[in-house]
Amino acid sequence: MKTMRYKQRWLMAFCAFLALSSFLCLGPLAHTADAAMNNIRLGTSKEGTIGYSCGVALAATIKKNVKGMSMEAVPTPGSTASVKIFSRGDLDIAYCSTWTLRDAYNNLGPFAKSPIKRLPLQGWYYLTADWIPVTSAKEKDLNTYQDMVGKKFYPFVAGSGIYDVYRAVFTKLGMWDKMENRQVGAMEAADALKMGTVDVAGGYCLDKGQTAPSWMRNLDTRMEIKVLRPSAAQMDKIAKIDGITFGKLSNKWMQPKNRKINSGDIYGWSIHYGFHPGNNMPTETMYQIYKTWIEKAKQDLAPVNGTLKFASEHMMDLQVKGLLEAKDIPVHPGVAKYLKEKGLWNEALTIGKLAPGVK
């Protein structure tokens, strides 16, 4: 009997030792979650776009400046698709606009028929996209939005945020179903306009017209273009749409020949874009990412391209305005922590709740 009791005590002690060793090695659940987020998948837009090149730069900046953390830029078809891929658990940070965030949270637009359960929290903003329908300058009968009725329209890549916002705005104007939707490759848009495959390209510039994505620069280089104008009544309707900013844009991104053609006032609408984490991202992890992207912007991001240079020069303004543009969407606690340290937190915003076991 004594031998049996001794063996039982020895076994209980051994099990206790194993349990203690596991706890010391693995740590509590919050630490485990932290460790699991050291290899982060960052959603971007398609390869060849500004969103992708910026995502690659963001990932490289994290690898360089945050010890023990790795980040990979993962291309997606665009803003809407990025959120859907994120919802499946195949991304840790989604790339999207404030407009797409609002649609996802309210089961609207592309999320109406298939609502998603895993939603991103507001994160880091780096640019505005500015919607400007363009056509060939040789098209004498195409000058206004109303002239687009009955025409072949390429509203950018289906599944992207650019496409979804074009659809939403032109639906508000009563025009979406009165145009023929055509899909072509973005880098083929110039040829499509020249050959008449499309009559109008759903273009966009960035940073209020300071720069533009590669496919728009290609369009600008290869042909003479003009930006179509909304009527006064249409301007009023667009300005009243929640979640966008309507106003004048610069023509700085254009070649001199097209600046001359578009020397008058250019009007379009703008929305903030950024990179947004999930509620499984620990506070300290997102704090370090957010802090690094802000504080290392001039050193490591600005040299990459014009968009990141603009972001580095307007960093905090982009954060504050982007967050408030979607103030009904909760903010990640790591983002809130940094903004509170800098005295930039706005009480109109709400802090999102993290998943159980994540701190």
mmCIF file of C-alpha atoms in Angstrom, residues 49-300:
data_model
loop_
_atom_site.group_PDB
_atom_site.id
_atom_site.type_symbol
_atom_site.label_atom_id
_atom_site.label_comp_id
_atom_site.label_asym_id
_atom_site.label_seq_id
_atom_site.Cartn_x
_atom_site.Cartn_y
_atom_site.Cartn_z
ATOM 1 C CA THR A 49 -1.484 49.364 -57.846
ATOM 2 C CA ILE A 50 -0.537 52.059 -55.360
ATOM 3 C CA GLY A 51 -2.271 50.087 -52.599
ATOM 4 C CA TYR A 52 -0.036 47.079 -53.228
ATOM 5 C CA SER A 53 3.252 48.986 -53.465
ATOM 6 C CA CYS A 54 2.384 50.870 -50.287
ATOM 7 C CA GLY A 55 1.506 47.605 -48.549
ATOM 8 C CA VAL A 56 4.899 46.146 -49.473
ATOM 9 C CA ALA A 57 6.575 49.240 -48.006
ATOM 10 C CA LEU A 58 4.505 49.030 -44.811
ATOM 11 C CA ALA A 59 5.451 45.384 -44.349
ATOM 12 C CA ALA A 60 9.139 46.112 -44.902
ATOM 13 C CA THR A 61 9.016 48.973 -42.381
ATOM 14 C CA ILE A 62 7.591 46.677 -39.703
ATOM 15 C CA LYS A 63 10.233 44.003 -40.368
ATOM 16 C CA LYS A 64 12.949 46.642 -40.117
ATOM 17 C CA ASN A 65 11.778 48.442 -37.000
ATOM 18 C CA VAL A 66 9.801 46.002 -34.807
ATOM 19 C CA LYS A 67 11.948 43.265 -33.358
ATOM 20 C CA GLY A 68 10.527 39.756 -33.706
ATOM 21 C CA MET A 69 7.621 40.808 -35.925
ATOM 22 C CA SER A 70 7.192 39.809 -39.558
ATOM 23 C CA MET A 71 4.616 41.139 -42.011
ATOM 24 C CA GLU A 72 3.669 40.014 -45.511
ATOM 25 C CA ALA A 73 1.804 42.091 -48.128
ATOM 26 C CA VAL A 74 -0.962 39.969 -49.676
ATOM 27 C CA PRO A 75 -2.585 41.298 -52.894
ATOM 28 C CA THR A 76 -6.383 41.159 -53.188
ATOM 29 C CA PRO A 77 -8.794 42.352 -55.931
ATOM 30 C CA GLY A 78 -9.578 45.475 -53.892
ATOM 31 C CA SER A 79 -11.262 47.011 -50.879
ATOM 32 C CA THR A 80 -14.449 44.929 -50.801
ATOM 33 C CA ALA A 81 -12.690 41.673 -51.620
ATOM 34 C CA SER A 82 -10.054 42.408 -48.966
ATOM 35 C CA VAL A 83 -12.712 42.617 -46.245
ATOM 36 C CA LYS A 84 -14.349 39.394 -47.421
ATOM 37 C CA ILE A 85 -10.996 37.582 -47.462
ATOM 38 C CA PHE A 86 -10.262 39.028 -44.011
ATOM 39 C CA SER A 87 -13.620 37.739 -42.753
ATOM 40 C CA ARG A 88 -12.615 34.193 -43.734
ATOM 41 C CA GLY A 89 -9.531 34.482 -41.551
ATOM 42 C CA ASP A 90 -7.081 34.588 -44.462
ATOM 43 C CA LEU A 91 -5.814 38.092 -43.574
ATOM 44 C CA ASP A 92 -4.897 39.719 -40.260
ATOM 45 C CA ILE A 93 -5.268 43.293 -41.519
ATOM 46 C CA ALA A 94 -7.795 44.296 -44.174
ATOM 47 C CA TYR A 95 -7.220 46.999 -46.767
ATOM 48 C CA CYS A 96 -10.308 49.118 -47.362
ATOM 49 C CA SER A 97 -11.989 52.512 -47.322
ATOM 50 C CA THR A 98 -14.252 54.034 -44.708
ATOM 51 C CA TRP A 99 -17.102 53.460 -47.171
ATOM 52 C CA THR A 100 -16.428 49.723 -47.317
ATOM 53 C CA LEU A 101 -16.160 49.541 -43.528
ATOM 54 C CA ARG A 102 -19.588 51.134 -43.197
ATOM 55 C CA ASP A 103 -21.118 48.792 -45.778
ATOM 56 C CA ALA A 104 -19.633 45.758 -44.019
ATOM 57 C CA TYR A 105 -20.892 46.816 -40.585
ATOM 58 C CA ASN A 106 -24.395 47.608 -41.860
ATOM 59 C CA ASN A 107 -24.799 44.723 -44.337
ATOM 60 C CA LEU A 108 -25.117 47.112 -47.256
ATOM 61 C CA GLY A 109 -23.962 47.123 -50.862
ATOM 62 C CA PRO A 110 -21.780 44.101 -51.644
ATOM 63 C CA PHE A 111 -22.415 42.683 -48.146
ATOM 64 C CA ALA A 112 -26.226 42.832 -48.299
ATOM 65 C CA LYS A 113 -26.762 39.283 -49.575
ATOM 66 C CA SER A 114 -23.943 37.683 -47.595
ATOM 67 C CA PRO A 115 -23.260 39.565 -44.317
ATOM 68 C CA ILE A 116 -19.904 38.842 -42.718
ATOM 69 C CA LYS A 117 -19.339 38.079 -39.057
ATOM 70 C CA ARG A 118 -15.636 38.871 -38.643
ATOM 71 C CA LEU A 119 -15.298 42.633 -39.011
ATOM 72 C CA PRO A 120 -12.202 44.844 -38.971
ATOM 73 C CA LEU A 121 -11.742 47.675 -36.485
ATOM 74 C CA GLN A 122 -10.564 51.107 -37.629
ATOM 75 C CA GLY A 123 -6.791 51.290 -38.043
ATOM 76 C CA TRP A 124 -4.226 53.379 -39.952
ATOM 77 C CA TYR A 125 -5.109 55.806 -42.786
ATOM 78 C CA TYR A 126 -2.702 56.827 -45.519
ATOM 79 C CA LEU A 127 -4.544 58.455 -48.429
ATOM 80 C CA THR A 128 -7.741 59.694 -49.974
ATOM 81 C CA ALA A 129 -9.022 58.213 -53.213
ATOM 82 C CA ASP A 130 -10.779 60.768 -55.404
ATOM 83 C CA TRP A 131 -13.356 59.609 -57.981
ATOM 84 C CA ILE A 132 -13.129 61.287 -61.427
ATOM 85 C CA PRO A 133 -14.809 59.762 -64.529
ATOM 86 C CA VAL A 134 -12.622 60.457 -67.575
ATOM 87 C CA THR A 135 -12.956 60.132 -71.327
ATOM 88 C CA SER A 136 -10.979 60.927 -74.452
ATOM 89 C CA ALA A 137 -10.587 64.663 -75.017
ATOM 90 C CA LYS A 138 -11.701 63.987 -78.612
ATOM 91 C CA GLU A 139 -15.206 63.002 -77.461
ATOM 92 C CA LYS A 140 -17.095 66.225 -78.163
ATOM 93 C CA ASP A 141 -20.461 64.867 -76.940
ATOM 94 C CA LEU A 142 -19.125 63.614 -73.611
ATOM 95 C CA ASN A 143 -18.613 66.456 -71.146
ATOM 96 C CA THR A 144 -20.923 65.895 -68.182
ATOM 97 C CA TYR A 145 -22.121 63.005 -66.048
ATOM 98 C CA GLN A 146 -25.494 63.165 -67.769
ATOM 99 C CA ASP A 147 -23.771 62.546 -71.109
ATOM 100 C CA MET A 148 -22.746 59.112 -69.792
ATOM 101 C CA VAL A 149 -26.323 57.785 -70.057
ATOM 102 C CA GLY A 150 -26.426 55.025 -72.673
ATOM 103 C CA LYS A 151 -22.614 54.892 -72.876
ATOM 104 C CA LYS A 152 -20.148 52.065 -72.166
ATOM 105 C CA PHE A 153 -18.679 52.643 -68.708
ATOM 106 C CA TYR A 154 -15.678 50.950 -67.055
ATOM 107 C CA PRO A 155 -16.219 51.671 -63.323
ATOM 108 C CA PHE A 156 -12.874 50.075 -62.435
ATOM 109 C CA VAL A 157 -12.445 46.463 -61.251
ATOM 110 C CA ALA A 158 -15.629 44.730 -60.076
ATOM 111 C CA GLY A 159 -15.212 43.786 -56.410
ATOM 112 C CA SER A 160 -13.033 46.776 -55.646
ATOM 113 C CA GLY A 161 -14.042 49.688 -53.414
ATOM 114 C CA ILE A 162 -13.689 52.059 -56.365
ATOM 115 C CA TYR A 163 -16.303 50.060 -58.309
ATOM 116 C CA ASP A 164 -18.699 49.842 -55.353
ATOM 117 C CA VAL A 165 -18.615 53.576 -54.690
ATOM 118 C CA TYR A 166 -19.138 54.383 -58.378
ATOM 119 C CA ARG A 167 -22.186 52.106 -58.299
ATOM 120 C CA ALA A 168 -23.530 53.701 -55.106
ATOM 121 C CA VAL A 169 -23.080 57.302 -56.266
ATOM 122 C CA PHE A 170 -24.443 56.796 -59.779
ATOM 123 C CA THR A 171 -27.360 54.839 -58.326
ATOM 124 C CA LYS A 172 -28.139 57.891 -56.174
ATOM 125 C CA LEU A 173 -28.021 59.987 -59.342
ATOM 126 C CA GLY A 174 -30.400 57.569 -61.094
ATOM 127 C CA MET A 175 -27.812 56.694 -63.749
ATOM 128 C CA TRP A 176 -26.237 53.341 -62.864
ATOM 129 C CA ASP A 177 -28.770 51.175 -64.728
ATOM 130 C CA LYS A 178 -28.744 53.529 -67.700
ATOM 131 C CA MET A 179 -25.100 52.823 -68.580
ATOM 132 C CA GLU A 180 -23.511 49.696 -70.044
ATOM 133 C CA ASN A 181 -21.044 48.248 -67.530
ATOM 134 C CA ARG A 182 -17.839 47.045 -69.224
ATOM 135 C CA GLN A 183 -14.851 45.310 -67.581
ATOM 136 C CA VAL A 184 -11.352 45.655 -69.046
ATOM 137 C CA GLY A 185 -7.864 45.439 -67.585
ATOM 138 C CA ALA A 186 -6.871 48.645 -65.810
ATOM 139 C CA MET A 187 -3.654 48.980 -67.839
ATOM 140 C CA GLU A 188 -5.722 48.410 -71.006
ATOM 141 C CA ALA A 189 -8.058 51.345 -70.297
ATOM 142 C CA ALA A 190 -6.219 53.695 -72.672
ATOM 143 C CA ASP A 191 -6.564 51.245 -75.575
ATOM 144 C CA ALA A 192 -10.203 50.587 -74.628
ATOM 145 C CA LEU A 193 -10.996 54.305 -74.801
ATOM 146 C CA LYS A 194 -9.136 54.736 -78.079
ATOM 147 C CA MET A 195 -10.898 51.784 -79.718
ATOM 148 C CA GLY A 196 -14.327 52.602 -78.317
ATOM 149 C CA THR A 197 -14.552 49.423 -76.234
ATOM 150 C CA VAL A 198 -15.488 51.807 -73.443
ATOM 151 C CA ASP A 199 -16.614 55.424 -73.666
ATOM 152 C CA VAL A 200 -15.820 56.461 -70.087
ATOM 153 C CA ALA A 201 -13.269 55.113 -67.626
ATOM 154 C CA GLY A 202 -14.070 55.205 -63.923
ATOM 155 C CA GLY A 203 -10.866 56.923 -63.002
ATOM 156 C CA TYR A 204 -9.528 58.051 -59.668
ATOM 157 C CA CYS A 205 -6.638 60.109 -58.413
ATOM 158 C CA LEU A 206 -5.132 60.218 -54.928
ATOM 159 C CA ASP A 207 -4.492 62.755 -52.199
ATOM 160 C CA LYS A 208 -6.953 65.289 -53.618
ATOM 161 C CA GLY A 209 -5.376 65.077 -57.069
ATOM 162 C CA GLN A 210 -1.735 65.347 -56.036
ATOM 163 C CA THR A 211 -0.870 61.951 -57.499
ATOM 164 C CA ALA A 212 -2.510 58.963 -59.219
ATOM 165 C CA PRO A 213 -2.207 55.156 -59.505
ATOM 166 C CA SER A 214 -0.077 53.645 -62.245
ATOM 167 C CA TRP A 215 -2.979 52.797 -64.572
ATOM 168 C CA MET A 216 -4.204 56.401 -64.477
ATOM 169 C CA ARG A 217 -0.683 57.700 -65.139
ATOM 170 C CA ASN A 218 -0.533 55.310 -68.088
ATOM 171 C CA LEU A 219 -3.828 56.729 -69.368
ATOM 172 C CA ASP A 220 -2.540 60.272 -68.897
ATOM 173 C CA THR A 221 0.722 59.523 -70.731
ATOM 174 C CA ARG A 222 -0.807 57.747 -73.699
ATOM 175 C CA MET A 223 -3.707 60.005 -74.625
ATOM 176 C CA GLU A 224 -5.428 63.324 -74.171
ATOM 177 C CA ILE A 225 -8.161 63.000 -71.543
ATOM 178 C CA LYS A 226 -10.776 65.158 -69.918
ATOM 179 C CA VAL A 227 -12.569 64.824 -66.587
ATOM 180 C CA LEU A 228 -16.369 64.813 -66.820
ATOM 181 C CA ARG A 229 -18.360 67.275 -64.720
ATOM 182 C CA PRO A 230 -21.524 66.843 -62.645
ATOM 183 C CA SER A 231 -24.350 69.341 -62.995
ATOM 184 C CA ALA A 232 -25.137 71.724 -60.147
ATOM 185 C CA ALA A 233 -28.072 69.524 -59.097
ATOM 186 C CA GLN A 234 -25.851 66.427 -59.158
ATOM 187 C CA MET A 235 -23.202 68.208 -57.099
ATOM 188 C CA ASP A 236 -25.814 68.907 -54.467
ATOM 189 C CA LYS A 237 -26.953 65.272 -54.379
ATOM 190 C CA ILE A 238 -23.413 63.912 -54.146
ATOM 191 C CA ALA A 239 -22.465 66.337 -51.378
ATOM 192 C CA LYS A 240 -25.341 64.992 -49.260
ATOM 193 C CA ILE A 241 -24.218 61.347 -49.439
ATOM 194 C CA ASP A 242 -22.956 60.168 -46.036
ATOM 195 C CA GLY A 243 -19.370 58.981 -45.825
ATOM 196 C CA ILE A 244 -17.837 60.964 -48.683
ATOM 197 C CA THR A 245 -16.392 64.428 -49.166
ATOM 198 C CA PHE A 246 -17.272 66.308 -52.349
ATOM 199 C CA GLY A 247 -15.312 69.236 -53.739
ATOM 200 C CA LYS A 248 -12.611 70.573 -56.038
ATOM 201 C CA LEU A 249 -9.549 68.493 -56.881
ATOM 202 C CA SER A 250 -6.105 69.320 -58.221
ATOM 203 C CA ASN A 251 -4.890 68.402 -61.721
ATOM 204 C CA LYS A 252 -1.292 68.155 -60.478
ATOM 205 C CA TRP A 253 -1.071 64.425 -61.242
ATOM 206 C CA MET A 254 -1.574 65.045 -64.991
ATOM 207 C CA GLN A 255 0.965 65.599 -67.752
ATOM 208 C CA PRO A 256 1.204 69.271 -68.926
ATOM 209 C CA LYS A 257 -0.903 68.575 -72.056
ATOM 210 C CA ASN A 258 -3.769 67.234 -69.949
ATOM 211 C CA ARG A 259 -3.417 69.928 -67.312
ATOM 212 C CA LYS A 260 -4.052 72.421 -70.097
ATOM 213 C CA ILE A 261 -7.155 70.531 -71.273
ATOM 214 C CA ASN A 262 -8.401 70.301 -67.662
ATOM 215 C CA SER A 263 -7.395 73.790 -66.595
ATOM 216 C CA GLY A 264 -10.831 74.657 -65.198
ATOM 217 C CA ASP A 265 -12.310 73.458 -61.931
ATOM 218 C CA ILE A 266 -12.231 69.683 -61.466
ATOM 219 C CA TYR A 267 -14.868 68.190 -59.189
ATOM 220 C CA GLY A 268 -14.981 64.763 -57.607
ATOM 221 C CA TRP A 269 -15.671 62.980 -54.355
ATOM 222 C CA SER A 270 -13.119 61.622 -51.868
ATOM 223 C CA ILE A 271 -12.926 58.815 -49.302
ATOM 224 C CA HIS A 272 -10.154 57.810 -46.892
ATOM 225 C CA TYR A 273 -8.402 54.456 -47.302
ATOM 226 C CA GLY A 274 -6.389 52.507 -44.764
ATOM 227 C CA PHE A 275 -5.332 49.209 -43.204
ATOM 228 C CA HIS A 276 -7.607 47.793 -40.519
ATOM 229 C CA PRO A 277 -6.928 44.997 -37.969
ATOM 230 C CA GLY A 278 -9.276 42.459 -36.414
ATOM 231 C CA ASN A 279 -10.322 42.052 -32.796
ATOM 232 C CA ASN A 280 -7.832 39.191 -32.399
ATOM 233 C CA MET A 281 -4.944 41.647 -32.787
ATOM 234 C CA PRO A 282 -3.569 42.392 -29.273
ATOM 235 C CA THR A 283 -3.511 46.022 -28.177
ATOM 236 C CA GLU A 284 0.270 46.192 -27.860
ATOM 237 C CA THR A 285 0.825 44.551 -31.248
ATOM 238 C CA MET A 286 -1.357 47.088 -33.062
ATOM 239 C CA TYR A 287 0.074 49.911 -30.979
ATOM 240 C CA GLN A 288 3.583 49.022 -32.163
ATOM 241 C CA ILE A 289 2.445 48.717 -35.804
ATOM 242 C CA TYR A 290 0.519 51.997 -35.711
ATOM 243 C CA LYS A 291 3.306 53.862 -33.915
ATOM 244 C CA THR A 292 5.914 52.551 -36.381
ATOM 245 C CA TRP A 293 3.927 53.507 -39.479
ATOM 246 C CA ILE A 294 3.453 57.014 -38.102
ATOM 247 C CA GLU A 295 6.841 57.728 -36.548
ATOM 248 C CA LYS A 296 8.957 56.049 -39.241
ATOM 249 C CA ALA A 297 6.945 57.480 -42.142
ATOM 250 C CA LYS A 298 9.370 60.216 -43.186
ATOM 251 C CA GLN A 299 12.380 57.955 -42.799
ATOM 252 C CA ASP A 300 11.183 54.664 -44.293
#
